[in-house]
């Protein structure tokens, strides 16, 4: 049996041309869009580092309330349960530590205001819950820390201050709008009283001041109830008044 023959035309036909992509020139490589390259992964901080940072901020908040902005770093590190090297690794100097403690306190107080308004059906109950919670967050620590050469116009501080002001104003507006809070007080009145009543006075650190804070705050809150039983001297204080004095 004969094997089938392949036509000569087929054998002699040239192979079909295939267009291969040209190698990029050196100039083309240099001019490549950087966004086309694989993104660089930003390393996440270790869980223990995050915990240490928060422990330092909590300890610093307590010590600064008691001893002021000049409190020794050794005491802060001791209360946080970390070494001095760890403290300085997170906060290289006093200005950095105070800055971040202020932000830490303001952010947490803002969350307390927002949660109180959302989770409490009664506007006055929301105001009371926020006030007591803000005292527990040591909002009284802010005033002594905001003195001296503190950078009041730092963008992070401005953002935190505006968020706090908005949250607390909504609380007070809700109480006044419901007819539960007297209308002759402002947000500044609330924040000044809260700061003063939650900060221990100099020279009485031996007393259990915390045992009196919430008692005195409740007395103050009862005085905010509507209808007002007296006429207040002066004008209602706003947060802008407070900012000009302290923030």
C-alpha positions as MATLAB code, in Angstrom:
seq = 'XXXXXXXXXXXXXXXXXXXXXXXXXXXXXXXXXXXXXXXXXXXXXXXXXXXXXXXXXXXXXXXXXXXXXXXXXXXXXXXXXXXXXXXXXXXXXXXXXXXXXXXXXXXXXXXXXXXXXXXXXXXXXXXXXXXXXXXXXXXXXXXXXXXXXXXXXXXXXXXXXXXXXXXXXXXXXXXXXXXXXXXXXXXXXXXXXXXXXXXXXXXXXXXXXXXXXXXXXXXXXXXXXXXXXXXXXXXXXXXXXXXXXXX';
ca = [
       0.000    0.000    0.000;
       1.364    3.368   -1.004;
       1.982    5.977    1.690;
       0.108    9.231    0.864;
       2.360   11.875   -0.529;
       2.486   15.485    0.713;
       2.193   18.075   -2.019;
       5.445   19.837   -2.700;
       3.721   23.206   -2.354;
       2.885   22.434    1.224;
       6.413   21.293    2.053;
       7.940   24.343    0.540;
       5.506   26.860    2.075;
       7.153   29.163    4.623;
       5.980   28.983    8.244;
       3.462   31.633    9.229;
       5.110   34.648   10.838;
       4.385   35.164   14.547;
       4.587   38.679   15.981;
       6.455   38.538   19.318;
       6.368   41.530   21.652;
       9.504   43.578   21.440;
      11.726   43.783   24.498;
      11.247   47.147   26.219;
      14.110   49.574   25.899;
      15.976   50.888   28.912;
      14.202   54.251   28.529;
      10.811   52.556   28.488;
      11.652   50.644   31.657;
      12.724   53.828   33.415;
       9.501   55.591   32.373;
       7.170   52.769   33.432;
       4.154   53.736   35.504;
       5.124   53.114   39.144;
       1.487   52.357   39.958;
       1.734   49.276   37.749;
       4.314   47.700   40.020;
       3.321   45.429   42.870;
       2.269   47.460   45.941;
       4.653   47.536   48.853;
       3.150   45.881   51.899;
       3.227   48.088   54.980;
       4.124   45.954   57.992;
       1.462   45.917   60.696;
       2.631   46.635   64.236;
       2.969   43.590   66.429;
       0.116   42.912   68.824;
       2.410   43.245   71.836;
       3.631   46.628   70.587;
       0.036   47.858   70.251;
      -0.742   46.639   73.771;
       2.365   48.300   75.187;
       1.486   51.593   73.531;
      -2.009   51.621   75.002;
      -0.728   50.628   78.448;
       1.730   53.527   78.319;
      -1.001   55.982   77.306;
      -3.341   54.797   80.080;
      -0.572   54.984   82.686;
       0.578   58.388   81.453;
      -2.988   59.686   81.634;
      -3.258   58.645   85.292;
       0.159   59.984   86.303;
      -0.341   63.274   84.473;
      -3.677   63.787   86.236;
      -1.988   63.290   89.587;
       1.351   65.006   89.032;
       0.948   67.312   86.051;
       2.758   67.480   82.731;
       6.185   67.320   84.411;
       5.543   63.836   85.821;
       8.643   61.598   85.655;
       8.885   59.078   82.838;
      10.163   56.459   85.296;
       6.834   56.474   87.124;
       4.863   56.254   83.886;
       6.933   53.287   82.700;
       6.582   51.579   86.084;
       2.798   51.888   86.095;
       2.582   50.707   82.493;
       4.662   47.660   83.351;
       7.254   48.392   80.655;
      10.872   49.423   80.643;
      12.037   52.953   79.975;
      13.440   51.847   76.627;
       9.999   50.676   75.510;
       8.444   53.966   76.569;
      11.032   56.002   74.654;
      10.675   53.746   71.627;
       7.020   54.724   71.369;
       7.362   58.324   72.572;
      10.868   59.746   72.132;
      10.299   62.858   74.242;
       7.849   64.459   76.655;
       6.189   66.596   73.988;
       5.363   63.504   71.909;
       3.962   61.659   74.927;
       1.774   64.554   76.090;
       0.534   65.123   72.530;
      -0.595   61.523   72.155;
      -2.128   61.331   75.636;
      -4.269   64.374   74.809;
      -5.409   62.763   71.545;
      -6.028   59.471   73.347;
      -8.262   61.103   75.959;
     -10.137   63.271   73.460;
     -10.803   60.373   71.090;
     -12.122   58.142   73.870;
     -14.341   60.893   75.298;
     -15.733   61.550   71.823;
     -16.675   57.880   71.478;
     -18.387   58.028   74.880;
     -20.487   61.008   73.738;
     -21.472   59.323   70.477;
     -22.354   56.005   72.129;
     -24.382   57.679   74.884;
     -26.528   59.577   72.399;
     -27.176   56.508   70.238;
     -27.758   53.953   72.978;
     -29.844   55.950   75.485;
     -33.475   56.683   74.648;
     -33.696   59.512   77.190;
     -31.662   62.618   76.297;
     -30.915   63.546   79.906;
     -29.864   59.972   80.698;
     -27.503   60.160   77.717;
     -25.982   63.372   79.070;
     -25.530   61.830   82.524;
     -23.971   58.673   81.107;
     -21.525   60.687   79.030;
     -20.528   62.953   81.913;
     -19.690   60.081   84.259;
     -17.913   58.153   81.499;
     -15.838   61.198   80.534;
     -14.718   61.530   84.150;
     -13.598   57.907   84.124;
     -11.604   58.657   80.967;
      -9.770   61.358   82.981;
     -10.841   64.296   80.892;
      -9.573   66.402   83.778;
      -6.070   65.518   82.620;
      -6.403   67.763   79.581;
      -6.192   71.161   81.238;
      -2.760   70.778   82.867;
      -1.386   69.110   79.740;
      -2.615   71.860   77.421;
      -0.604   74.500   79.265;
       2.918   75.679   78.467;
       4.346   75.156   74.992;
       1.801   72.563   73.876;
       1.087   72.828   70.131;
      -2.570   73.844   70.153;
      -2.737   74.187   66.372;
      -1.425   70.736   65.454;
      -3.683   69.271   62.703;
      -4.337   66.102   64.724;
      -5.425   68.125   67.751;
      -7.684   70.356   65.670;
      -9.413   67.315   64.145;
      -9.858   65.650   67.545;
     -11.139   68.882   69.096;
     -13.705   69.410   66.346;
     -14.938   65.813   66.602;
     -15.334   66.139   70.379;
     -17.118   69.484   70.087;
     -19.581   68.112   67.543;
     -20.374   65.028   69.634;
     -20.925   66.936   72.898;
     -22.942   69.693   71.211;
     -25.312   67.052   69.846;
     -25.777   65.682   73.368;
     -26.568   69.080   74.861;
     -28.796   70.059   71.923;
     -30.764   66.813   72.304;
     -31.336   67.462   75.998;
     -32.368   71.070   75.469;
     -34.521   70.163   72.467;
     -36.399   67.608   74.567;
     -36.984   70.186   77.295;
     -34.901   68.202   79.790;
     -31.842   70.461   80.078;
     -31.967   74.130   81.034;
     -31.363   76.409   78.079;
     -29.131   78.958   79.796;
     -26.047   76.700   79.779;
     -23.623   75.916   76.970;
     -21.315   73.066   76.092;
     -18.421   75.022   77.572;
     -20.192   75.125   80.959;
     -20.506   71.351   80.923;
     -16.901   70.707   79.918;
     -15.386   73.184   82.391;
     -17.384   71.755   85.306;
     -16.567   68.220   84.216;
     -12.871   68.991   84.072;
     -12.828   70.762   87.424;
     -14.852   68.134   89.269;
     -12.883   65.176   87.899;
      -9.374   66.501   88.564;
      -7.856   66.124   92.055;
      -6.857   69.357   93.730;
      -3.186   69.949   94.599;
      -2.138   68.669   97.996;
      -4.925   66.131   98.515;
      -3.514   63.141   96.663;
      -3.661   61.160   99.912;
      -7.460   61.278   99.796;
      -9.610   58.901   97.803;
     -10.803   61.686   95.525;
     -12.289   59.262   93.010;
     -14.847   58.280   95.606;
     -16.324   61.780   95.470;
     -16.083   62.524   91.740;
     -19.270   60.823   90.589;
     -21.196   62.019   93.633;
     -20.338   65.641   92.897;
     -20.906   65.211   89.163;
     -24.423   63.980   89.839;
     -25.103   67.020   92.003;
     -23.940   69.175   89.097;
     -26.077   67.250   86.596;
     -29.166   67.669   88.738;
     -28.573   71.409   88.494;
     -28.751   71.158   84.699;
     -32.285   69.808   84.696;
     -35.076   71.889   83.270;
     -36.894   73.870   84.434;
     -34.136   76.021   85.871;
     -34.633   76.866   89.529;
     -32.350   79.905   89.523;
     -30.884   82.503   87.213;
     -27.238   81.970   86.381;
     -24.847   84.938   86.451;
     -22.961   85.769   83.264;
     -23.458   84.112   79.906;
     -23.427   80.516   78.758;
     -19.923   79.312   77.949;
     -19.264   77.851   74.527;
     -16.537   75.455   73.476;
     -14.909   78.335   71.626;
     -14.647   80.198   74.942;
     -13.053   77.129   76.460;
     -10.667   76.695   73.528;
      -9.428   80.257   73.791;
      -8.648   79.742   77.477;
      -7.123   76.263   77.411;
      -7.051   74.561   74.014;
];
